[in-house]
């Protein structure tokens, strides 16, 4: 019996990097991987430049809202990917933790957000290959 792997993307405001990563993972992996995102200090809205950058690639994250990071979200995830939230992420045994060092798109224009978006896409594509290979072997 195979179980669907689950990923939680975490950044401080849950408004840019983690929302773009969740958008890519949802669009590229479909129902093969469960996707969550959250922030330790969520913003009021998703970064408009992140929404615009994703829309350029046909991925609509405009309806997303920043969510507060909860212990339950971490416990329910197989892989937790932090994007600059440091020690504010709770750590549980048996979870896979990774830190993706990415520039924060907060306050940046679309020209500066595009390379961040593209770097996130590359990382998400590699993550999909890794997780779908691992779940196929379960």
CSV table of C-alpha atoms in Angstrom, one decimal:
chain,number,residue,atom,x,y,z
A,1,UNK,CA,0.0,0.0,0.0
A,2,UNK,CA,1.5,3.3,-1.0
A,3,UNK,CA,0.9,6.5,0.9
A,4,UNK,CA,1.0,9.9,-0.7
A,5,UNK,CA,4.0,11.9,0.4
A,6,UNK,CA,3.3,15.3,1.9
A,7,UNK,CA,5.3,18.5,1.8
A,8,UNK,CA,5.1,21.6,4.0
A,9,UNK,CA,6.7,24.8,2.7
A,10,UNK,CA,7.5,27.3,5.4
A,11,UNK,CA,8.7,30.9,5.2
A,12,UNK,CA,8.2,33.8,7.6
A,13,UNK,CA,5.3,35.6,5.9
A,14,UNK,CA,3.9,32.7,3.7
A,15,UNK,CA,3.4,35.4,1.1
A,16,UNK,CA,6.1,34.7,-1.6
A,17,UNK,CA,8.6,31.9,-1.6
A,18,UNK,CA,6.4,29.3,0.1
A,19,UNK,CA,3.3,30.2,-1.9
A,20,UNK,CA,5.2,30.0,-5.2
A,21,UNK,CA,6.7,26.6,-4.2
A,22,UNK,CA,3.3,25.3,-3.2
A,23,UNK,CA,1.9,26.5,-6.5
A,24,UNK,CA,4.5,24.8,-8.5
A,25,UNK,CA,4.3,21.5,-6.5
A,26,UNK,CA,0.5,21.5,-6.9
A,27,UNK,CA,0.6,22.3,-10.6
A,28,UNK,CA,3.4,19.9,-11.5
A,29,UNK,CA,2.7,16.9,-9.2
A,30,UNK,CA,-1.1,17.0,-9.1
A,31,UNK,CA,-2.4,14.5,-6.6
A,32,UNK,CA,0.8,12.5,-6.3
A,33,UNK,CA,2.1,14.8,-3.5
A,34,UNK,CA,0.1,16.5,-0.8
A,35,UNK,CA,1.0,20.2,-0.5
A,36,UNK,CA,0.8,22.6,2.4
A,37,UNK,CA,2.4,26.0,3.1
A,38,UNK,CA,2.5,28.2,6.2
A,39,UNK,CA,4.4,31.1,7.8
A,40,UNK,CA,5.7,31.9,11.3
A,41,UNK,CA,4.4,35.4,10.9
A,42,UNK,CA,1.9,35.4,8.0
A,43,UNK,CA,1.4,38.5,6.0
A,44,UNK,CA,-2.1,39.9,5.2
A,45,UNK,CA,-2.0,38.8,1.6
A,46,UNK,CA,0.2,36.9,-1.0
A,47,UNK,CA,2.9,39.1,-2.5
A,48,UNK,CA,1.3,40.6,-5.7
A,49,UNK,CA,4.7,40.3,-7.6
A,50,UNK,CA,4.7,36.5,-6.7
A,51,UNK,CA,1.2,36.2,-8.0
A,52,UNK,CA,2.1,38.0,-11.2
A,53,UNK,CA,5.3,35.9,-11.7
A,54,UNK,CA,3.4,32.7,-11.3
A,55,UNK,CA,0.6,33.9,-13.6
A,56,UNK,CA,3.2,34.4,-16.3
A,57,UNK,CA,3.7,30.6,-16.2
A,58,UNK,CA,0.0,29.8,-16.1
A,59,UNK,CA,-0.2,29.1,-12.4
A,60,UNK,CA,-2.8,31.0,-10.4
A,61,UNK,CA,-2.0,31.5,-6.7
A,62,UNK,CA,-4.2,34.7,-6.4
A,63,UNK,CA,-6.8,32.9,-4.3
A,64,UNK,CA,-4.3,31.7,-1.7
A,65,UNK,CA,-4.0,33.3,1.7
A,66,UNK,CA,-1.0,33.3,4.1
A,67,UNK,CA,-1.5,30.7,6.8
A,68,UNK,CA,-0.1,30.5,10.3
A,69,UNK,CA,2.4,27.7,10.9
A,70,UNK,CA,1.0,25.1,13.3
A,71,UNK,CA,2.4,22.1,15.0
A,72,UNK,CA,-0.3,20.0,13.4
A,73,UNK,CA,0.8,21.1,9.9
A,74,UNK,CA,4.4,20.0,10.6
A,75,UNK,CA,3.3,16.7,12.2
A,76,UNK,CA,1.1,15.9,9.2
A,77,UNK,CA,4.0,16.4,6.7
A,78,UNK,CA,6.7,14.0,5.6
A,79,UNK,CA,9.0,16.7,4.3
A,80,UNK,CA,9.3,20.2,5.8
A,81,UNK,CA,11.1,22.8,3.6
A,82,UNK,CA,12.0,26.0,5.3
A,83,UNK,CA,12.8,29.2,3.4
A,84,UNK,CA,14.4,31.4,6.0
A,85,UNK,CA,12.3,30.9,9.1
A,86,UNK,CA,15.1,29.4,11.0
A,87,UNK,CA,14.4,28.3,14.6
A,88,UNK,CA,10.7,29.2,14.5
A,89,UNK,CA,9.9,25.8,12.8
A,90,UNK,CA,9.1,23.0,15.3
A,91,UNK,CA,11.2,19.9,14.8
A,92,UNK,CA,9.8,16.4,15.1
A,93,UNK,CA,11.6,13.1,14.8
A,94,UNK,CA,11.1,11.2,11.6
A,95,UNK,CA,10.4,14.2,9.5
A,96,UNK,CA,12.8,15.2,6.6
A,97,UNK,CA,13.9,18.9,7.0
A,98,UNK,CA,15.5,20.9,4.3
A,99,UNK,CA,16.4,24.6,4.1
A,100,UNK,CA,16.2,26.2,0.7
A,101,UNK,CA,18.3,29.4,0.7
A,102,UNK,CA,16.2,31.8,-1.4
A,103,UNK,CA,16.1,35.6,-1.6
A,104,UNK,CA,13.0,37.0,0.0
A,105,UNK,CA,10.8,38.6,-2.8
A,106,UNK,CA,9.0,40.9,-0.3
A,107,UNK,CA,9.1,44.5,-1.7
A,108,UNK,CA,10.7,43.5,-4.9
A,109,UNK,CA,9.3,44.1,-8.4
A,110,UNK,CA,8.4,41.5,-11.0
A,111,UNK,CA,11.9,41.7,-12.7
A,112,UNK,CA,13.6,40.7,-9.4
A,113,UNK,CA,11.0,38.1,-8.5
A,114,UNK,CA,11.3,36.1,-11.8
A,115,UNK,CA,14.7,34.6,-11.0
A,116,UNK,CA,13.6,33.6,-7.5
A,117,UNK,CA,10.5,32.0,-9.1
A,118,UNK,CA,12.6,30.1,-11.6
A,119,UNK,CA,15.0,28.9,-8.8
A,120,UNK,CA,12.0,27.6,-6.8
A,121,UNK,CA,10.7,25.8,-9.9
A,122,UNK,CA,14.0,24.0,-10.4
A,123,UNK,CA,14.1,22.9,-6.7
A,124,UNK,CA,10.4,21.8,-6.8
A,125,UNK,CA,11.0,19.7,-10.0
A,126,UNK,CA,14.0,17.9,-8.3
A,127,UNK,CA,11.8,17.4,-5.2
A,128,UNK,CA,9.0,15.8,-7.3
A,129,UNK,CA,11.5,13.4,-8.9
A,130,UNK,CA,12.9,12.4,-5.4
A,131,UNK,CA,9.5,12.0,-3.7
A,132,UNK,CA,7.8,10.1,-6.5
A,133,UNK,CA,10.7,7.7,-6.8
A,134,UNK,CA,10.7,7.2,-3.0
A,135,UNK,CA,6.9,6.6,-2.9
A,136,UNK,CA,7.1,4.2,-5.8
A,137,UNK,CA,9.5,2.1,-3.7
A,138,UNK,CA,7.3,1.9,-0.7
